[in-house]
PDB file of C-alpha atoms in Angstrom:
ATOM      1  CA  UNK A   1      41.595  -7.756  35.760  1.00 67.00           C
ATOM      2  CA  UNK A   2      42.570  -8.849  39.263  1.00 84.00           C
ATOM      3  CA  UNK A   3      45.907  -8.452  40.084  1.00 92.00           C
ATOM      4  CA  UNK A   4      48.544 -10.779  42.062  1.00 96.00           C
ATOM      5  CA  UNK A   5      51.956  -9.776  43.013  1.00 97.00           C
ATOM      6  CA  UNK A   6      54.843 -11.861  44.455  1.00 98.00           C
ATOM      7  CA  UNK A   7      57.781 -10.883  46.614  1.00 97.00           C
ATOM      8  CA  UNK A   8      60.721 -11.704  45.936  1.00 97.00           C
ATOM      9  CA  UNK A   9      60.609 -11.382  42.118  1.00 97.00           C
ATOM     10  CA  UNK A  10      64.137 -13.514  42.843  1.00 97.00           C
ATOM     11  CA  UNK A  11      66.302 -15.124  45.053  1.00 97.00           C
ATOM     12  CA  UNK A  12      69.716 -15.717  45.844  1.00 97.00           C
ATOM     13  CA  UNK A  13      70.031 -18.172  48.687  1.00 96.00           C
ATOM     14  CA  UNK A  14      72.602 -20.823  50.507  1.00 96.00           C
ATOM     15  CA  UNK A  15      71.972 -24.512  50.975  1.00 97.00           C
ATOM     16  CA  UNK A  16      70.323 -25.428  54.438  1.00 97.00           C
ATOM     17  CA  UNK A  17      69.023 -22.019  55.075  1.00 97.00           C
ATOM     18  CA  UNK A  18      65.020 -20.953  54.547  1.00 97.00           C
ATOM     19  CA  UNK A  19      63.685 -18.681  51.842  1.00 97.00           C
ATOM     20  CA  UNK A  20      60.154 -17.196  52.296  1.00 97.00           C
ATOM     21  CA  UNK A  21      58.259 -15.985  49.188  1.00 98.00           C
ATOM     22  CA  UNK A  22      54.974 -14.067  49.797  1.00 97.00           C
ATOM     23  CA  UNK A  23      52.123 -13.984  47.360  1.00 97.00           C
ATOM     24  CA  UNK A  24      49.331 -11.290  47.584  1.00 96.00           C
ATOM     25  CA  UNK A  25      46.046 -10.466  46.106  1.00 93.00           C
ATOM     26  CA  UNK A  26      45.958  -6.512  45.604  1.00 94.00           C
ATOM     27  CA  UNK A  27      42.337  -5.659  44.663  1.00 89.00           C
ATOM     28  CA  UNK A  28      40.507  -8.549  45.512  1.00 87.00           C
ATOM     29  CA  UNK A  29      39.992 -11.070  48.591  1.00 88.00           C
ATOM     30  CA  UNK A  30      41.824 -14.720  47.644  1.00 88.00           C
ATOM     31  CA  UNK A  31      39.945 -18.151  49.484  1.00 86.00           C
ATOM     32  CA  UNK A  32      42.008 -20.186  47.991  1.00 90.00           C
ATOM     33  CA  UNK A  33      45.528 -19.823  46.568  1.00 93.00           C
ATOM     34  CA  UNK A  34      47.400 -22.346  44.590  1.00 94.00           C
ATOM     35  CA  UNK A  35      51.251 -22.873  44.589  1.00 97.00           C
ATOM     36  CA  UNK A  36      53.172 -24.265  41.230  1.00 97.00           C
ATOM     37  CA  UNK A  37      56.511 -24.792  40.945  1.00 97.00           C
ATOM     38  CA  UNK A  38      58.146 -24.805  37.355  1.00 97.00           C
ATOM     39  CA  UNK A  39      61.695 -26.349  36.260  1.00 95.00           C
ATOM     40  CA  UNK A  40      63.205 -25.289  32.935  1.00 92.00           C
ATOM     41  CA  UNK A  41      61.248 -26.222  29.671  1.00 89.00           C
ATOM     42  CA  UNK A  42      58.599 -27.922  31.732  1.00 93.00           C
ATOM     43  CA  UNK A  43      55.280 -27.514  32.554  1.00 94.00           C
ATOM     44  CA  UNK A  44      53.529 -26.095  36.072  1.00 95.00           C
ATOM     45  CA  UNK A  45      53.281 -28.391  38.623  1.00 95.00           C
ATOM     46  CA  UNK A  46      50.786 -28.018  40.992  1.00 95.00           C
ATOM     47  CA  UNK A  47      52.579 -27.904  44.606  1.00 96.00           C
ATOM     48  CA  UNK A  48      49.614 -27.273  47.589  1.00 95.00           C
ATOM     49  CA  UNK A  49      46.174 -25.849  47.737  1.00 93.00           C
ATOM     50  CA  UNK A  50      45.497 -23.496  50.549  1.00 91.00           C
ATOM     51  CA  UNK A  51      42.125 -22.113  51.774  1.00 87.00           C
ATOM     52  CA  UNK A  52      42.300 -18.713  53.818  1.00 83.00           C
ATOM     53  CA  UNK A  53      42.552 -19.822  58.096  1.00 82.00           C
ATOM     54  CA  UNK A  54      42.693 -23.794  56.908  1.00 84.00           C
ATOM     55  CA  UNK A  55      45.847 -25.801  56.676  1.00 88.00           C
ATOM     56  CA  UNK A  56      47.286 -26.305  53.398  1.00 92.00           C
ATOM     57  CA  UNK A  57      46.575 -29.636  51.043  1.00 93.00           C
ATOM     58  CA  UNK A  58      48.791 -30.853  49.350  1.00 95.00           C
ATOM     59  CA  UNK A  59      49.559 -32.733  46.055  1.00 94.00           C
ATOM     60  CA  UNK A  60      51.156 -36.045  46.121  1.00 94.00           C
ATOM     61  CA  UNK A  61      54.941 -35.922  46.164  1.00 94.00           C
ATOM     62  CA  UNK A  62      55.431 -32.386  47.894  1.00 95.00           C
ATOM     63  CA  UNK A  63      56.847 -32.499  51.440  1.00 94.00           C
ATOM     64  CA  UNK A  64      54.736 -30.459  53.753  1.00 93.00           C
ATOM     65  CA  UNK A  65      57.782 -30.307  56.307  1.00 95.00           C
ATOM     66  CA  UNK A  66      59.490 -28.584  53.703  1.00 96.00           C
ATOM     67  CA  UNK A  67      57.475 -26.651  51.971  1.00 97.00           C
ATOM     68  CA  UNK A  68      55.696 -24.467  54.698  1.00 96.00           C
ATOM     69  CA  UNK A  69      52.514 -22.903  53.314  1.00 95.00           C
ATOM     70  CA  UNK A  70      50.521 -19.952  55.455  1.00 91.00           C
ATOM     71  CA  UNK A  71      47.430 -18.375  54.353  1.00 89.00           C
ATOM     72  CA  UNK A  72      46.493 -16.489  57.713  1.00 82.00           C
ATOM     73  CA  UNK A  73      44.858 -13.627  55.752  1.00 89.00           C
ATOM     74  CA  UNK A  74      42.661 -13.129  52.798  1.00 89.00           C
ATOM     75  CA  UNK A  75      45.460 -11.117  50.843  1.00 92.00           C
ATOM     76  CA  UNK A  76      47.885 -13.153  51.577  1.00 94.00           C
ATOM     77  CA  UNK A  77      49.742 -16.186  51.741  1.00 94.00           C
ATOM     78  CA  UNK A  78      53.350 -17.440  51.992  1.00 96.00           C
ATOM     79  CA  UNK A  79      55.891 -20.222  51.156  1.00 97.00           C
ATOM     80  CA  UNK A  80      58.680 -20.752  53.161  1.00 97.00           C
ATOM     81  CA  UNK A  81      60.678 -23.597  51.499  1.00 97.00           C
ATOM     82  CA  UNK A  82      63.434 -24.613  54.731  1.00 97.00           C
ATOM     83  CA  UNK A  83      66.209 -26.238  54.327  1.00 96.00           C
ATOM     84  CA  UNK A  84      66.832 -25.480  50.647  1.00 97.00           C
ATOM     85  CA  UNK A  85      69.057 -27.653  48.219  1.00 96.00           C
ATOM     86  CA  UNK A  86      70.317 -26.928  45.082  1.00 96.00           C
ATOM     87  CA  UNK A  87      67.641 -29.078  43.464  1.00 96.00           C
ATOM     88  CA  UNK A  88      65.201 -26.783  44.696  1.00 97.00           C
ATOM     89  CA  UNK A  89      66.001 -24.028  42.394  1.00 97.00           C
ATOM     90  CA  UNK A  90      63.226 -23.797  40.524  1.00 97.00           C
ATOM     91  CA  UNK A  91      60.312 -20.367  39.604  1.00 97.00           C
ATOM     92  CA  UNK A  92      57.757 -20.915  42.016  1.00 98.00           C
ATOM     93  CA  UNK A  93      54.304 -19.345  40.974  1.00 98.00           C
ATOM     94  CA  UNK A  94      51.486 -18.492  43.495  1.00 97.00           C
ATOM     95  CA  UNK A  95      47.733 -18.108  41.793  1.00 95.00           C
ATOM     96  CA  UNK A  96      44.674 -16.867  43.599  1.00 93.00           C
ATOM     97  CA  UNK A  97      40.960 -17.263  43.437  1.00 88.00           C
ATOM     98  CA  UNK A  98      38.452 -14.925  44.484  1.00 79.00           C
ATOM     99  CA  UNK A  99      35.664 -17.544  45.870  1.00 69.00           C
ATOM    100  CA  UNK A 100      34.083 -21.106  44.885  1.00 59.00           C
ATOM    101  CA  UNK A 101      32.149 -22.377  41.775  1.00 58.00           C
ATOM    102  CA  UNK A 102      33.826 -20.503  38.276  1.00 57.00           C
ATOM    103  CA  UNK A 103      35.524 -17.914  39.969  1.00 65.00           C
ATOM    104  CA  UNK A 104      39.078 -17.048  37.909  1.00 79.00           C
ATOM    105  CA  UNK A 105      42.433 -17.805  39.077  1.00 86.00           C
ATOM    106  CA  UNK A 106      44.846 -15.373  38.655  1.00 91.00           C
ATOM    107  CA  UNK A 107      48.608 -15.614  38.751  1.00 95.00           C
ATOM    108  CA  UNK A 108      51.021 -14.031  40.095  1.00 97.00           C
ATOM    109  CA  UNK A 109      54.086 -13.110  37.799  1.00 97.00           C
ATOM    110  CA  UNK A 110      56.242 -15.787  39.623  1.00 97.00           C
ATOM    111  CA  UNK A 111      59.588 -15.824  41.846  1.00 98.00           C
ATOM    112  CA  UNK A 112      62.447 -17.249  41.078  1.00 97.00           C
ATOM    113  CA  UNK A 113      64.788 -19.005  43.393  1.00 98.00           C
ATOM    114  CA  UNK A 114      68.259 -20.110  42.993  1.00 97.00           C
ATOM    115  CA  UNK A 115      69.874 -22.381  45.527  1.00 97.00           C
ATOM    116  CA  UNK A 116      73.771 -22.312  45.664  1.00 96.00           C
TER     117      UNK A 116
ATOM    118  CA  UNK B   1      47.360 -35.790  34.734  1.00 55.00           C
ATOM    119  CA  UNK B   2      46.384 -33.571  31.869  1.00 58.00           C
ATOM    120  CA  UNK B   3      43.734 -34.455  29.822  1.00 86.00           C
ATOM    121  CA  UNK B   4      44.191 -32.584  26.826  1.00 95.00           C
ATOM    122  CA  UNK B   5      46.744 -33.357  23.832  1.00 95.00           C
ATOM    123  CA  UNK B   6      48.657 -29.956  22.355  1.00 97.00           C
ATOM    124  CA  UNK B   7      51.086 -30.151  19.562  1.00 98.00           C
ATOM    125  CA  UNK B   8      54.482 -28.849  21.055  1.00 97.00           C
ATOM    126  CA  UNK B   9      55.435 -26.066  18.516  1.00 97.00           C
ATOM    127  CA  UNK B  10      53.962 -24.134  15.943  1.00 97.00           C
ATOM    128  CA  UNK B  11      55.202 -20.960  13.750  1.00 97.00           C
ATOM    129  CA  UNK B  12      53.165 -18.322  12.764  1.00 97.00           C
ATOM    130  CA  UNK B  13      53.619 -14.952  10.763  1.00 97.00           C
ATOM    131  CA  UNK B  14      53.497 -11.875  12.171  1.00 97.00           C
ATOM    132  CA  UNK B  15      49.987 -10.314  11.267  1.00 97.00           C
ATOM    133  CA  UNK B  16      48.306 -13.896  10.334  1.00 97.00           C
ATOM    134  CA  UNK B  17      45.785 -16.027  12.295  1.00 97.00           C
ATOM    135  CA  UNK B  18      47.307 -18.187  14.709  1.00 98.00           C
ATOM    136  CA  UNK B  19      45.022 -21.084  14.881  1.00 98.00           C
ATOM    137  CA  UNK B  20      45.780 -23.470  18.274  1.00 98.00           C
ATOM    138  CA  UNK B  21      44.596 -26.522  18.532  1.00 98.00           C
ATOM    139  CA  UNK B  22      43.801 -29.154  21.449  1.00 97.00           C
ATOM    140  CA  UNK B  23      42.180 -32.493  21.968  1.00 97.00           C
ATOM    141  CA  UNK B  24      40.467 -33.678  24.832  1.00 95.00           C
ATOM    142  CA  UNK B  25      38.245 -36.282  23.555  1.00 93.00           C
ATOM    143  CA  UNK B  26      37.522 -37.717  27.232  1.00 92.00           C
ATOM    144  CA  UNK B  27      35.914 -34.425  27.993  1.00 92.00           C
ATOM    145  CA  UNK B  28      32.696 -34.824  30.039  1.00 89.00           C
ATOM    146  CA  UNK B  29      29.716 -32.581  29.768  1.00 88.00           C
ATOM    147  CA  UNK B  30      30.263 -30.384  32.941  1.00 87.00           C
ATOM    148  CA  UNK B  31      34.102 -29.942  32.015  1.00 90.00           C
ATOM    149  CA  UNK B  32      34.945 -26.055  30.822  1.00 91.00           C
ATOM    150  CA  UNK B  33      37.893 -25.584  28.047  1.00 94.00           C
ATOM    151  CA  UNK B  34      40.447 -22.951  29.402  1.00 94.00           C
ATOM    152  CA  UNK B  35      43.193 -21.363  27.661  1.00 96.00           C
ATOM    153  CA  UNK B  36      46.093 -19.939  29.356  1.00 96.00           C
ATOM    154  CA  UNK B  37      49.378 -17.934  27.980  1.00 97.00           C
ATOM    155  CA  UNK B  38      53.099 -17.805  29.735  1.00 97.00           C
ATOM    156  CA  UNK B  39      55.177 -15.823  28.375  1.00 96.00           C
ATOM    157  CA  UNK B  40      58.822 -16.610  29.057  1.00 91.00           C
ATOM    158  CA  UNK B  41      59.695 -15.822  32.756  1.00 88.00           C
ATOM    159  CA  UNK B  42      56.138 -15.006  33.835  1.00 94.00           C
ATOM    160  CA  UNK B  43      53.218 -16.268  35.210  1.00 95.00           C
ATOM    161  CA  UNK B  44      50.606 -18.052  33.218  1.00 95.00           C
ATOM    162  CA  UNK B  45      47.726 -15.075  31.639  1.00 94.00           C
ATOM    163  CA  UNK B  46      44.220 -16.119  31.166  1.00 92.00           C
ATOM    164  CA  UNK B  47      43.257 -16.183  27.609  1.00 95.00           C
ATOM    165  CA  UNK B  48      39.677 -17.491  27.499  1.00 95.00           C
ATOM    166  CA  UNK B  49      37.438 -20.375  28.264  1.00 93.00           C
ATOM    167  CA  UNK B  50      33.912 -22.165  27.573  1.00 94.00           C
ATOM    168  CA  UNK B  51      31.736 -24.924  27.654  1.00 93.00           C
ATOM    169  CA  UNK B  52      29.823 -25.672  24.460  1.00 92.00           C
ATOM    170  CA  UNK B  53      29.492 -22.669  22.174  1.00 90.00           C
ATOM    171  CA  UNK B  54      32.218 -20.408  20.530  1.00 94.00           C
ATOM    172  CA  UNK B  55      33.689 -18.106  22.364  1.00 96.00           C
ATOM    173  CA  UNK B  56      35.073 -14.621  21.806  1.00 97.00           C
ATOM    174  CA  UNK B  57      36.697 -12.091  23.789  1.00 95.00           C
ATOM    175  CA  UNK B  58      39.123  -8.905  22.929  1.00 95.00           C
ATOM    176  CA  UNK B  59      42.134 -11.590  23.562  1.00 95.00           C
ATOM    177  CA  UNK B  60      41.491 -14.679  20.788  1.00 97.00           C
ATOM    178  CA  UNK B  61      38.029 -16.710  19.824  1.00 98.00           C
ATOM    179  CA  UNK B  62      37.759 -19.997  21.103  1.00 98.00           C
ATOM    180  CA  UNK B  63      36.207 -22.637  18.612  1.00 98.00           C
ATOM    181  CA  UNK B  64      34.871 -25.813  20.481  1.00 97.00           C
ATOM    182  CA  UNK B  65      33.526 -28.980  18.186  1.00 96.00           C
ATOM    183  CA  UNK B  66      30.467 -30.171  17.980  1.00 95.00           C
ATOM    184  CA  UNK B  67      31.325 -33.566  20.197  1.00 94.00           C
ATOM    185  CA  UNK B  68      33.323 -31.195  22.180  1.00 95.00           C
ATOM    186  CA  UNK B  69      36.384 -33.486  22.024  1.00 95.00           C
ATOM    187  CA  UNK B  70      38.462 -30.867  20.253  1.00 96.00           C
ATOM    188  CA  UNK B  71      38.972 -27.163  20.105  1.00 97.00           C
ATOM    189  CA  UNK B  72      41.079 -24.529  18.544  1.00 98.00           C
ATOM    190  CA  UNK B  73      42.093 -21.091  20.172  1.00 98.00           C
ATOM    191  CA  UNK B  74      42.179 -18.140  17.142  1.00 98.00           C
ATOM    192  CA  UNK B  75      44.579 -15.126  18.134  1.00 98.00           C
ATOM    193  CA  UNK B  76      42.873 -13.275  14.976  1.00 96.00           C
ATOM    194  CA  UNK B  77      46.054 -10.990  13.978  1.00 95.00           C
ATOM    195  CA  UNK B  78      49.083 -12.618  15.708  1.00 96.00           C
ATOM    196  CA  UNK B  79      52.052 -10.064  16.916  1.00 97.00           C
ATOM    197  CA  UNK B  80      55.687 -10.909  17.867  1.00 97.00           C
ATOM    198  CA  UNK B  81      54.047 -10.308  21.766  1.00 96.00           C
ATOM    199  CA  UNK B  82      52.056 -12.956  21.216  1.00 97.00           C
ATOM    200  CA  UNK B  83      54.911 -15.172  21.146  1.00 98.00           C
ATOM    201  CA  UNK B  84      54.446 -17.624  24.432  1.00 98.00           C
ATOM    202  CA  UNK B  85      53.442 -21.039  25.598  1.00 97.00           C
ATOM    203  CA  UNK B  86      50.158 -21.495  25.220  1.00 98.00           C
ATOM    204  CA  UNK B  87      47.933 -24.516  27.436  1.00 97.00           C
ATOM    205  CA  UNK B  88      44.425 -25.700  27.045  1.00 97.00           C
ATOM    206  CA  UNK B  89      43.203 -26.863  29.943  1.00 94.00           C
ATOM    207  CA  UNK B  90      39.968 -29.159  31.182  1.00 92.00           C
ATOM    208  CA  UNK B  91      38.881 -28.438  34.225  1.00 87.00           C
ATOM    209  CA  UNK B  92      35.283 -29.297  35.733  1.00 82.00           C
ATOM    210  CA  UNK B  93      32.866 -27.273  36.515  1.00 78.00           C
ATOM    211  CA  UNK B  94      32.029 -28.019  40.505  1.00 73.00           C
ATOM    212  CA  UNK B  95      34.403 -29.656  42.625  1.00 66.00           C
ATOM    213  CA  UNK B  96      38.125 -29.026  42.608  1.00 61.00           C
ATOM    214  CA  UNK B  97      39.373 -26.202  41.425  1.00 72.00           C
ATOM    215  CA  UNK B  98      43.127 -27.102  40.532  1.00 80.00           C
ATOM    216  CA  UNK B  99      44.630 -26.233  37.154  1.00 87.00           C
ATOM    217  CA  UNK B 100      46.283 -29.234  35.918  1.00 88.00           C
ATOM    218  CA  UNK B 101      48.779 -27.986  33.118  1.00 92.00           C
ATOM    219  CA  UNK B 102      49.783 -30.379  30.379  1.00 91.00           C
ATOM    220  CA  UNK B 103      53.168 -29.638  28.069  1.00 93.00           C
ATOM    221  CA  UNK B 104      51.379 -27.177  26.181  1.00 96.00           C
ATOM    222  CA  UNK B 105      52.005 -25.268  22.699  1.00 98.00           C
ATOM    223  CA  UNK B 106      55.225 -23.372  22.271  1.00 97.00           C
ATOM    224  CA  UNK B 107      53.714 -20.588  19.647  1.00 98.00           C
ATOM    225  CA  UNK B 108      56.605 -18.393  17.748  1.00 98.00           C
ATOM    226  CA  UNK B 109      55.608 -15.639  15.978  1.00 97.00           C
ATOM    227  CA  UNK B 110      57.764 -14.457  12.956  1.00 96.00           C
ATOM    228  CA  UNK B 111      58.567 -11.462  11.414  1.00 95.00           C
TER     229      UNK B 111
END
């Protein structure tokens, strides 16, 4: 099957400062790439939907200003969250989908971030 | 918001059937059934999906009513590696494409 990696795995990071986390499609070219964002014993929550050289959409409730979301190529795309607070600690999960109509999405195996 | 209803736990012994099941009774016709899988600390794995008929694939079968406003996901011969949350999803056909993930099915597998 089609595989997605994520970088960091986790991370370790200071309140105020900016975290980046990269998610990539390895054997297959993404259009569209979802981000989720997971807190303990809950569910997936869908965060933005991003469409390779488009700007991102996203879901009600998410700040764009702080939640930067890039998807310049069709391997990749990234979310920097800025600013980070302790309440956004959370395992962020990128998927990807190869094109439109039934096309799969994949996931990535997820990074988690810890804000101290 | 999801549209399917999952019972939040459910045991199973190691080597039995694990039999999953889901309601979405405001289903429309041009609406596939997906199952996904998380195991703890991982992204979610794709288990199977369809639209009106059974499905099977090397994974689990995927039993879909009649009416279409229920279904149950089989793992045939349930291991302790099968132990995960497990989430049926709705999601249409054309149109978006967004996985909406409800609370899902917390499946334990016993020894």
């Amino acid at each position: 099957g089609a595989v997605v990696s994520q970088h960091p795995s986790w991370v370790i990071c200071k309140s105020g400062t900016s975290v980046k986390i990269e998610c990539r499609s390895l054997d297959f070219q993404a259009t569209t790439m979802f981000w989720y964002r997971q807190f303990p014993k809950q569910s997936l929550m869908l965060m933005a939907t991003s469409n390779e050289g488009s700007k991102a959409t996203y879901e009600q409730g998410v700040e764009k200003d702080k939640f930067l979301i890039n998807h310049a190529s069709l391997t990749l795309s990234t979310l920097t969250v800025t600013s980070a607070h302790p309440e956004d600690s959370s395992f962020y999960i990128c998927s990807a989908r190869e094109g439109s109509g039934t096309y799969e999405q994949y996931f990535g195996p997820g990074t988690r971030l810890t804000v101290t | 918001d999801a549209k399917t209803t999952q019972p939040p736990s459910m045991d199973c012994a190691e080597g039995r059937a694990a039999n999953l099941p889901c309601n979405h009774s405001t289903i429309s016709g041009n609406e596939y059934v997906y199952w996904y899988r998380q195991i703890h600390s991982q992204g979610p794995q794709y288990i199977i999906h369809g639209l009106k008929n059974n499905e099977t694939n090397e994974m689990a079968s995927l039993i879909i009513t009649e009416d279409r406003k229920s279904s149950t996901l089989i793992l045939p011969h349930a291991t302790l590696r099968d132990t995960a949350v497990y989430y049926c999803i709705v999601r249409p056909i054309q149109g978006a494409q967004k996985l909406v993930f409800g609370q899902g099915t917390r499946l334990t597998i016993n020894p």
